[in-house]
Coordinates of C-alpha atoms (C1' of nucleotides) in Angstrom, one line a residue:
Chain A
M97 CA -30.2 16.1 7.4
A98 CA -28.2 13.3 8.6
R99 CA -30.6 10.4 9.0
V100 CA -29.3 7.8 6.6
K101 CA -26.6 10.0 5.3
R102 CA -24.4 9.9 8.4
K103 CA -23.1 6.5 7.6
E104 CA -22.3 7.6 4.1
E105 CA -20.4 10.6 5.5
I106 CA -18.3 8.3 7.7
L107 CA -17.6 6.1 4.8
N108 CA -16.4 9.0 2.7
I109 CA -14.2 10.3 5.5
A110 CA -12.7 6.9 6.1
C111 CA -12.2 6.5 2.4
K112 CA -10.3 9.8 2.2
L113 CA -8.1 8.9 5.2
F114 CA -7.4 5.4 4.1
S115 CA -6.3 6.7 0.7
Q116 CA -4.0 9.2 2.3
K117 CA -2.5 7.3 5.1
G118 CA -3.3 3.7 4.4
Y119 CA -5.7 1.4 6.3
H120 CA -3.2 0.4 9.1
G121 CA -1.9 3.9 9.2
T122 CA -5.4 5.4 9.9
T123 CA -6.8 5.0 13.4
I124 CA -10.4 5.0 14.5
R125 CA -9.7 8.3 16.3
D126 CA -8.4 9.8 13.1
I127 CA -11.8 9.0 11.5
S128 CA -13.9 10.1 14.5
D129 CA -11.9 13.3 14.8
A130 CA -12.6 14.1 11.1
C131 CA -16.2 13.4 11.8
G132 CA -16.3 15.7 14.7
I133 CA -17.3 13.0 17.2
L134 CA -15.6 10.8 19.8
A135 CA -14.1 7.5 18.9
G136 CA -16.7 5.5 20.8
S137 CA -19.5 7.2 19.1
L138 CA -18.5 5.8 15.7
Y139 CA -19.7 2.4 16.9
A140 CA -23.3 3.5 16.8
H141 CA -22.8 3.5 13.0
I142 CA -20.3 0.8 12.3
N143 CA -19.4 -2.6 13.5
S144 CA -15.7 -2.5 13.1
K145 CA -12.9 -0.7 11.4
E146 CA -12.5 -3.5 8.9
D147 CA -16.2 -3.2 7.9
L148 CA -15.4 0.3 6.6
L149 CA -12.6 -1.0 4.4
Y150 CA -14.7 -3.8 3.2
E151 CA -17.6 -1.6 2.3
I152 CA -15.3 0.8 0.4
T153 CA -13.5 -2.0 -1.6
V154 CA -16.7 -3.9 -2.4
R155 CA -18.3 -0.7 -3.8
G156 CA -15.1 -0.1 -5.8
A157 CA -15.2 -3.6 -7.2
R158 CA -18.9 -3.2 -8.2
S159 CA -18.1 0.1 -10.0
F160 CA -15.4 -1.5 -12.1
L161 CA -17.3 -4.7 -12.9
D162 CA -20.6 -3.0 -13.7
S163 CA -19.1 -0.5 -16.1
L164 CA -16.9 -3.1 -17.9
R165 CA -19.8 -5.5 -18.2
Q166 CA -21.8 -3.0 -20.3
V167 CA -18.9 -2.7 -22.7
V168 CA -18.3 -6.5 -23.0
Q169 CA -22.0 -7.0 -23.8
S170 CA -22.0 -4.3 -26.5
K171 CA -21.4 -4.9 -30.2
G172 CA -18.7 -3.7 -32.5
P173 CA -15.1 -4.4 -33.4
A174 CA -12.8 -5.5 -30.6
S175 CA -10.6 -2.4 -31.0
E176 CA -13.6 -0.2 -30.4
K177 CA -14.6 -2.3 -27.4
L178 CA -11.1 -2.0 -26.1
R179 CA -11.3 1.7 -26.4
Q180 CA -14.6 1.9 -24.6
A181 CA -13.4 -0.5 -21.9
L182 CA -10.4 1.7 -21.1
R183 CA -12.6 4.7 -21.1
A184 CA -14.9 3.0 -18.7
H185 CA -12.1 2.0 -16.4
I186 CA -10.5 5.4 -16.3
R187 CA -13.9 7.1 -15.8
V188 CA -14.4 5.0 -12.6
V189 CA -10.9 5.9 -11.3
A190 CA -11.4 9.6 -12.2
E191 CA -14.8 9.9 -10.7
N192 CA -13.8 8.6 -7.3
I193 CA -10.0 8.7 -7.1
E194 CA -10.0 8.2 -3.3
A195 CA -12.1 5.0 -3.5
A196 CA -10.0 3.8 -6.4
T197 CA -6.9 4.4 -4.4
V198 CA -8.2 2.4 -1.5
F199 CA -9.5 -0.3 -3.8
F200 CA -6.1 -0.8 -5.5
H201 CA -3.8 -0.1 -2.6
E202 CA -5.5 -1.2 0.6
W203 CA -7.6 -4.2 -0.3
K204 CA -5.0 -6.6 0.9
A205 CA -5.5 -5.4 4.5
L206 CA -8.8 -7.3 4.4
T207 CA -8.8 -10.7 6.2
G208 CA -10.5 -14.1 5.8
E209 CA -13.2 -14.7 3.3
R210 CA -13.6 -11.0 2.6
L211 CA -10.1 -10.9 1.3
Q212 CA -10.8 -13.9 -0.9
Q213 CA -14.1 -12.4 -2.1
I214 CA -12.4 -9.2 -3.4
Q215 CA -9.6 -11.3 -4.9
Q216 CA -12.3 -13.2 -6.8
K217 CA -13.9 -10.0 -8.1
R218 CA -10.5 -8.8 -9.3
D219 CA -10.0 -12.1 -11.2
E220 CA -13.5 -11.7 -12.7
Y221 CA -12.5 -8.3 -13.9
E222 CA -9.3 -9.4 -15.6
Q223 CA -11.2 -12.2 -17.3
M224 CA -13.6 -9.7 -18.9
W225 CA -10.6 -7.9 -20.4
E226 CA -9.3 -11.2 -21.6
E227 CA -12.5 -11.8 -23.4
I228 CA -12.3 -8.6 -25.3
L229 CA -8.8 -9.3 -26.4
H230 CA -9.6 -12.9 -27.3
E231 CA -12.5 -11.8 -29.4
G232 CA -10.1 -9.4 -31.3
I233 CA -7.9 -12.4 -32.1
R234 CA -10.7 -14.6 -33.2
S235 CA -12.0 -12.0 -35.5
G236 CA -8.5 -11.4 -37.0
E237 CA -8.4 -7.8 -35.8
F238 CA -5.3 -8.5 -33.6
P239 CA -3.4 -10.9 -35.8
A240 CA -0.9 -12.9 -33.7
L241 CA -1.4 -11.0 -30.4
D242 CA 0.6 -11.9 -27.3
E243 CA -2.6 -12.1 -25.4
K244 CA -1.4 -12.3 -21.9
F245 CA 1.1 -9.4 -22.2
A246 CA -1.4 -7.3 -24.0
R247 CA -3.8 -7.7 -21.1
L248 CA -1.1 -6.9 -18.6
L249 CA 0.0 -3.9 -20.6
I250 CA -3.5 -2.4 -20.6
L251 CA -4.4 -3.4 -17.0
S252 CA -1.1 -2.1 -15.7
T253 CA -1.8 1.3 -17.3
G254 CA -5.3 1.4 -15.9
N255 CA -4.4 0.2 -12.5
W256 CA -1.4 2.5 -12.1
L257 CA -3.6 5.5 -12.9
Y258 CA -4.5 6.3 -9.3
H259 CA -0.9 7.1 -8.6
W260 CA -0.8 10.1 -10.8
Y261 CA -4.3 11.1 -11.8
K262 CA -5.3 14.6 -10.6
P263 CA -9.0 15.6 -10.9
D264 CA -8.1 19.1 -11.7
G265 CA -5.8 18.1 -14.6
P266 CA -6.3 19.5 -18.1
L267 CA -7.6 16.3 -19.7
A268 CA -11.0 14.7 -19.4
S269 CA -10.9 11.1 -18.5
D270 CA -12.0 9.9 -21.9
E271 CA -9.2 11.9 -23.5
I272 CA -6.7 10.1 -21.3
A273 CA -8.1 6.8 -22.2
D274 CA -8.0 7.6 -25.9
R275 CA -4.4 8.8 -25.9
F276 CA -3.4 5.6 -24.2
M277 CA -5.4 3.5 -26.6
N278 CA -3.9 5.2 -29.6
L279 CA -0.5 4.3 -28.3
I280 CA -1.5 0.8 -27.5
L281 CA -3.1 0.0 -30.8
T282 CA -0.5 1.5 -33.1
G283 CA 2.6 1.5 -31.0
L284 CA 5.3 4.0 -30.4
M285 CA 6.6 3.7 -34.0
G286 CA 3.3 3.4 -35.7
K287 CA 1.7 6.1 -37.9
K288 CA -0.3 8.8 -36.2
E289 CA -3.9 9.8 -36.7
G290 CA -4.2 12.7 -34.4
S291 CA -3.0 11.4 -31.2
V292 CA -1.2 14.6 -30.3
A293 CA -3.7 17.1 -31.6
D294 CA -6.8 15.1 -30.9
D295 CA -9.6 17.6 -30.5
Chain B
M55 CA 29.1 -15.9 11.2
A56 CA 26.9 -13.1 12.1
R57 CA 29.3 -10.2 12.6
V58 CA 28.2 -7.7 10.0
K59 CA 25.6 -10.0 8.5
R60 CA 23.1 -9.9 11.3
K61 CA 22.0 -6.4 10.3
E62 CA 21.5 -7.6 6.8
E63 CA 19.5 -10.6 8.0
I64 CA 17.2 -8.3 9.9
L65 CA 16.9 -6.1 6.9
N66 CA 15.9 -9.1 4.8
I67 CA 13.4 -10.3 7.3
A68 CA 11.8 -6.9 7.7
C69 CA 11.7 -6.5 3.9
K70 CA 9.9 -9.8 3.5
L71 CA 7.3 -8.9 6.2
F72 CA 6.8 -5.3 5.0
S73 CA 6.1 -6.7 1.5
Q74 CA 3.6 -9.2 2.9
K75 CA 1.8 -7.2 5.5
G76 CA 2.7 -3.6 4.8
Y77 CA 4.8 -1.3 7.0
H78 CA 2.1 -0.3 9.4
G79 CA 0.8 -3.8 9.4
T80 CA 4.1 -5.3 10.6
T81 CA 5.1 -4.9 14.2
I82 CA 8.6 -4.8 15.7
R83 CA 7.6 -8.1 17.4
D84 CA 6.7 -9.7 14.1
I85 CA 10.2 -8.9 12.9
S86 CA 12.0 -10.0 16.1
D87 CA 10.0 -13.2 16.2
A88 CA 11.1 -14.0 12.7
C89 CA 14.6 -13.3 13.7
G90 CA 14.3 -15.6 16.7
I91 CA 15.1 -12.9 19.3
L92 CA 13.1 -10.7 21.6
A93 CA 11.7 -7.4 20.5
G94 CA 14.1 -5.3 22.6
S95 CA 17.1 -7.1 21.3
L96 CA 16.4 -5.7 17.8
Y97 CA 17.5 -2.3 19.1
A98 CA 21.1 -3.4 19.5
H99 CA 21.1 -3.4 15.6
I100 CA 18.6 -0.7 14.5
N101 CA 17.7 2.7 15.7
S102 CA 14.0 2.6 14.8
K103 CA 11.4 0.8 12.8
E104 CA 11.3 3.6 10.2
D105 CA 15.1 3.2 9.7
L106 CA 14.4 -0.2 8.4
L107 CA 11.9 1.0 5.9
Y108 CA 14.2 3.8 4.9
E109 CA 17.2 1.5 4.3
I110 CA 15.1 -0.8 2.2
T111 CA 13.6 1.9 0.0
V112 CA 16.8 3.8 -0.5
R113 CA 18.5 0.7 -1.6
G114 CA 15.7 0.0 -4.0
A115 CA 15.9 3.5 -5.4
R116 CA 19.7 3.1 -5.9
S117 CA 19.2 -0.2 -7.8
F118 CA 16.7 1.3 -10.2
L119 CA 18.7 4.5 -10.7
D120 CA 22.1 2.8 -11.2
S121 CA 20.9 0.3 -13.7
L122 CA 18.9 2.8 -15.8
R123 CA 21.8 5.3 -15.8
Q124 CA 24.0 2.8 -17.5
V125 CA 21.4 2.4 -20.3
V126 CA 20.9 6.2 -20.7
Q127 CA 24.7 6.7 -21.1
S128 CA 25.0 3.9 -23.7
K129 CA 24.9 4.5 -27.4
G130 CA 22.5 3.2 -30.0
P131 CA 19.0 3.9 -31.4
A132 CA 16.4 5.1 -28.9
S133 CA 14.2 2.0 -29.5
E134 CA 17.1 -0.2 -28.5
K135 CA 17.8 2.0 -25.4
L136 CA 14.1 1.7 -24.6
R137 CA 14.3 -2.1 -24.8
Q138 CA 17.4 -2.2 -22.6
A139 CA 15.9 0.2 -20.1
L140 CA 12.8 -2.0 -19.7
R141 CA 15.1 -5.0 -19.4
A142 CA 17.0 -3.3 -16.7
H143 CA 13.9 -2.2 -14.8
I144 CA 12.3 -5.6 -14.9
R145 CA 15.6 -7.3 -13.9
V146 CA 15.7 -5.1 -10.8
V147 CA 12.2 -6.1 -9.9
A148 CA 12.7 -9.7 -10.6
E149 CA 15.9 -10.0 -8.7
N150 CA 14.5 -8.7 -5.5
I151 CA 10.7 -8.9 -5.7
E152 CA 10.3 -8.2 -2.0
A153 CA 12.4 -5.1 -1.9
A154 CA 10.7 -3.9 -5.1
T155 CA 7.3 -4.4 -3.5
V156 CA 8.3 -2.4 -0.4
F157 CA 9.8 0.3 -2.6
F158 CA 6.7 0.7 -4.7
H159 CA 4.0 0.0 -2.1
E160 CA 5.3 1.2 1.2
W161 CA 7.6 4.2 0.6
K162 CA 4.8 6.7 1.4
A163 CA 4.9 5.5 5.0
L164 CA 8.2 7.4 5.4
T165 CA 8.0 10.8 7.1
G166 CA 9.7 14.1 6.9
E167 CA 12.7 14.7 4.7
R168 CA 13.2 11.0 4.1
L169 CA 9.8 10.9 2.3
Q170 CA 10.9 13.9 0.2
Q171 CA 14.2 12.3 -0.6
I172 CA 12.7 9.2 -2.0
Q173 CA 10.1 11.2 -3.9
Q174 CA 13.0 13.1 -5.4
K175 CA 14.7 9.9 -6.5
R176 CA 11.5 8.7 -8.1
D177 CA 11.3 11.9 -10.1
E178 CA 14.9 11.5 -11.2
Y179 CA 14.1 8.1 -12.4
E180 CA 11.1 9.2 -14.4
Q181 CA 13.2 12.0 -16.0
M182 CA 15.7 9.5 -17.2
W183 CA 12.9 7.6 -19.1
E184 CA 11.8 10.9 -20.5
E185 CA 15.2 11.5 -21.8
I186 CA 15.2 8.3 -23.8
L187 CA 11.9 9.0 -25.3
H188 CA 12.8 12.5 -26.1
E189 CA 15.9 11.3 -27.9
G190 CA 13.8 9.0 -30.0
I191 CA 11.7 11.9 -31.1
R192 CA 14.6 14.2 -31.8
S193 CA 16.2 11.5 -34.0
G194 CA 13.0 10.9 -35.8
E195 CA 12.6 7.4 -34.6
F196 CA 9.3 8.1 -32.8
P197 CA 7.7 10.5 -35.3
A198 CA 5.0 12.4 -33.5
L199 CA 5.0 10.6 -30.2
D200 CA 2.7 11.5 -27.4
E201 CA 5.6 11.7 -25.1
K202 CA 4.0 12.0 -21.7
F203 CA 1.6 9.1 -22.3
A204 CA 4.2 6.9 -23.8
R205 CA 6.3 7.4 -20.6
L206 CA 3.3 6.7 -18.4
L207 CA 2.4 3.6 -20.5
I208 CA 5.9 2.1 -20.0
L209 CA 6.4 3.1 -16.4
S210 CA 2.9 1.8 -15.4
T211 CA 3.8 -1.5 -16.9
G212 CA 7.1 -1.7 -15.1
N213 CA 5.8 -0.4 -11.8
W214 CA 2.8 -2.7 -11.8
L215 CA 5.1 -5.7 -12.3
Y216 CA 5.6 -6.4 -8.6
H217 CA 1.9 -7.2 -8.3
W218 CA 2.0 -10.3 -10.5
Y219 CA 5.6 -11.3 -11.1
K220 CA 6.5 -14.7 -9.7
P221 CA 10.2 -15.7 -9.5
D222 CA 9.4 -19.3 -10.4
G223 CA 7.5 -18.3 -13.6
P224 CA 8.4 -19.8 -17.0
L225 CA 9.9 -16.6 -18.5
A226 CA 13.2 -15.0 -17.8
S227 CA 13.0 -11.3 -16.9
D228 CA 14.5 -10.2 -20.2
E229 CA 11.9 -12.2 -22.1
I230 CA 9.2 -10.4 -20.2
A231 CA 10.7 -7.1 -21.0
D232 CA 11.0 -8.0 -24.7
R233 CA 7.4 -9.1 -25.0
F234 CA 6.2 -5.9 -23.5
M235 CA 8.6 -3.8 -25.7
N236 CA 7.5 -5.6 -28.9
L237 CA 3.9 -4.7 -28.0
I238 CA 4.8 -1.1 -27.1
L239 CA 6.8 -0.4 -30.2
T240 CA 4.5 -1.9 -32.8
G241 CA 1.1 -1.9 -31.1
L242 CA -1.7 -4.5 -30.8
M243 CA -2.5 -4.2 -34.5
G244 CA 1.0 -3.9 -35.8
K245 CA 2.9 -6.6 -37.8
K246 CA 4.8 -9.2 -35.8
E247 CA 8.4 -10.0 -35.9
G248 CA 8.7 -12.9 -33.6
S249 CA 7.0 -11.5 -30.5
V250 CA 5.5 -14.9 -29.6
A251 CA 8.4 -17.1 -30.5
D252 CA 11.1 -14.7 -29.8
D253 CA 14.4 -16.6 -29.5
Chain C
dC134 C1' 42.3 -19.2 29.3
dA135 C1' 41.2 -14.3 29.9
dC136 C1' 38.6 -10.7 28.5
dA137 C1' 36.4 -7.2 26.0
dA138 C1' 32.8 -6.6 22.6
dA139 C1' 28.7 -8.1 20.7
dA140 C1' 24.2 -10.1 21.2
dA141 C1' 20.4 -11.4 23.5
dC142 C1' 17.5 -11.5 27.6
dA143 C1' 14.0 -9.8 31.1
dA144 C1' 11.2 -6.5 32.5
dG145 C1' 8.6 -2.8 31.8
dC146 C1' 8.0 2.2 30.3
dG147 C1' 4.3 5.5 28.6
dC148 C1' 1.2 5.6 25.1
dT149 C1' -2.1 4.1 21.5
dT150 C1' -5.0 0.7 19.6
dG151 C1' -9.9 -1.0 18.5
dT152 C1' -13.8 -1.6 21.0
dT153 C1' -17.5 -1.7 24.9
dT154 C1' -20.7 0.2 28.2
dG155 C1' -23.9 3.2 30.6
dT156 C1' -25.6 7.8 30.4
dT157 C1' -26.9 12.2 28.4
dT158 C1' -28.1 15.2 24.6
dT159 C1' -30.2 16.1 20.2
dT160 C1' -33.7 15.3 16.9
dA161 C1' -37.9 14.3 14.3
dT162 C1' -42.5 13.5 14.8
dA163 C1' -47.3 12.9 17.0
Chain D
dT170 C1' -45.1 19.9 24.0
dA171 C1' -44.5 15.0 25.1
dT172 C1' -41.9 11.1 23.6
dA173 C1' -39.2 7.7 21.6
dA174 C1' -35.5 7.0 18.7
dA175 C1' -31.0 8.4 17.1
dA176 C1' -26.7 10.3 18.1
dA177 C1' -23.1 11.6 20.8
dC178 C1' -20.7 11.7 25.2
dA179 C1' -17.7 10.1 29.1
dA180 C1' -15.0 6.7 30.8
dA181 C1' -12.7 2.9 30.5
dC182 C1' -11.1 -2.0 29.0
dA183 C1' -7.5 -5.3 27.6
dA184 C1' -4.2 -5.8 24.4
dG185 C1' -0.7 -4.2 21.7
dC186 C1' 2.5 -0.6 20.2
dG187 C1' 7.6 1.2 19.6
dC188 C1' 11.2 1.6 22.4
dT189 C1' 14.5 1.8 26.8
dT190 C1' 17.1 0.1 30.5
dG191 C1' 20.1 -2.9 33.2
dT192 C1' 21.8 -7.4 33.2
dT193 C1' 23.4 -11.8 31.5
dT194 C1' 25.0 -14.8 28.0
dT195 C1' 27.6 -15.8 23.8
dT196 C1' 31.4 -15.0 20.9
dG197 C1' 35.8 -14.0 18.6
dT198 C1' 40.5 -12.8 19.6
dG199 C1' 45.0 -11.8 22.3

DNA sequence: CACAAAAACAAGCGCTTGTTTGTTTTTATA
DNA sequence: TATAAAAACAAACAAGCGCTTGTTTTTGTG
């Protein structure tokens, strides 16, 4: 029952603890206790504590990049791509809130080239958002958009999500994305089209 | 020269290190080294490491609350209050980016009632934003606003700021606030009124 | 200059950290 | 049921942790 799965279980437990107490605030013994084994026994499965953090963050990065890439490569108006992109982003956060928390909050505890590697993936991700917005300007959909600040507005909203999202909340992740996107597209003073009663 | 100032100097140094390496990632010896004294000598000035974190975060909370309170108590249309509120928020972040980083990123390392106290101040702060938005709905300025998500959109943007703001950037903090507010009020597809060339 | 207060030193306390090593137990399979 | 591999134990390591104590140096002020 625990052949190849034990490593995954450790990863999940570490992820949960890192998200709750932070990487530096979590000890190897915290993790081994939660696994029900002694601290030394962990090292039959892992090479180092930082390896755990790296594995968690690199998987997080992959989730975000893969799901956004699909949207970027799709066809349709930029506003629709934007909506699907935010849906994808929020879906990733919602489906694994603990990993998302570690990815956003603890990645800077990495060192050396692993730190740089994750930084690079984050840059990649932002660039893909930039592409969508730029396409919307080129096509005339977003007339004279303040591109950089539009990107920051959207990414801030998506990146802050892990601070308040609760899996047992009343709204599905797509609904959350749509409500944000309605606001972002038409603004606080814009006309409504069902942003309050939306289903 | 260092009568009452030494404590402040220690606080500043701790703030800088906490913002760079995190609370748990910073040691007492990191701080004392940066101060040019031995680790034990620090304890002539402080009671504990956590006291440093508490002092930094409580000052941060005070800055945000005080500056927003002034805006809430002022008169004028809600959209103008909203603009002034975001200006105030971003000004606080910009004027002390390190303290803001600790306030937003490290406050959860506090324990016991101090943790609860800061949590409470954060709730207070969000409530004041809620008030401004609610006033805008009551007055008819924001017709059928999705209140909760509007608040989250604005707060996410403000709270994420510490991740990317650089004090030596080209834009003054009020300009940053205004660009965001222009987007937030009229939306990505809304008409412009000088959001790119704004003064 | 004298002197008390403030600041820093020097040494080390008890404990925890991440990790290693050698041995024993559990497990799946032949 | 024998056996090899996988997993966990038991014990400890060197280093580092936050913090305390007793003493010395520095400092501002009468």
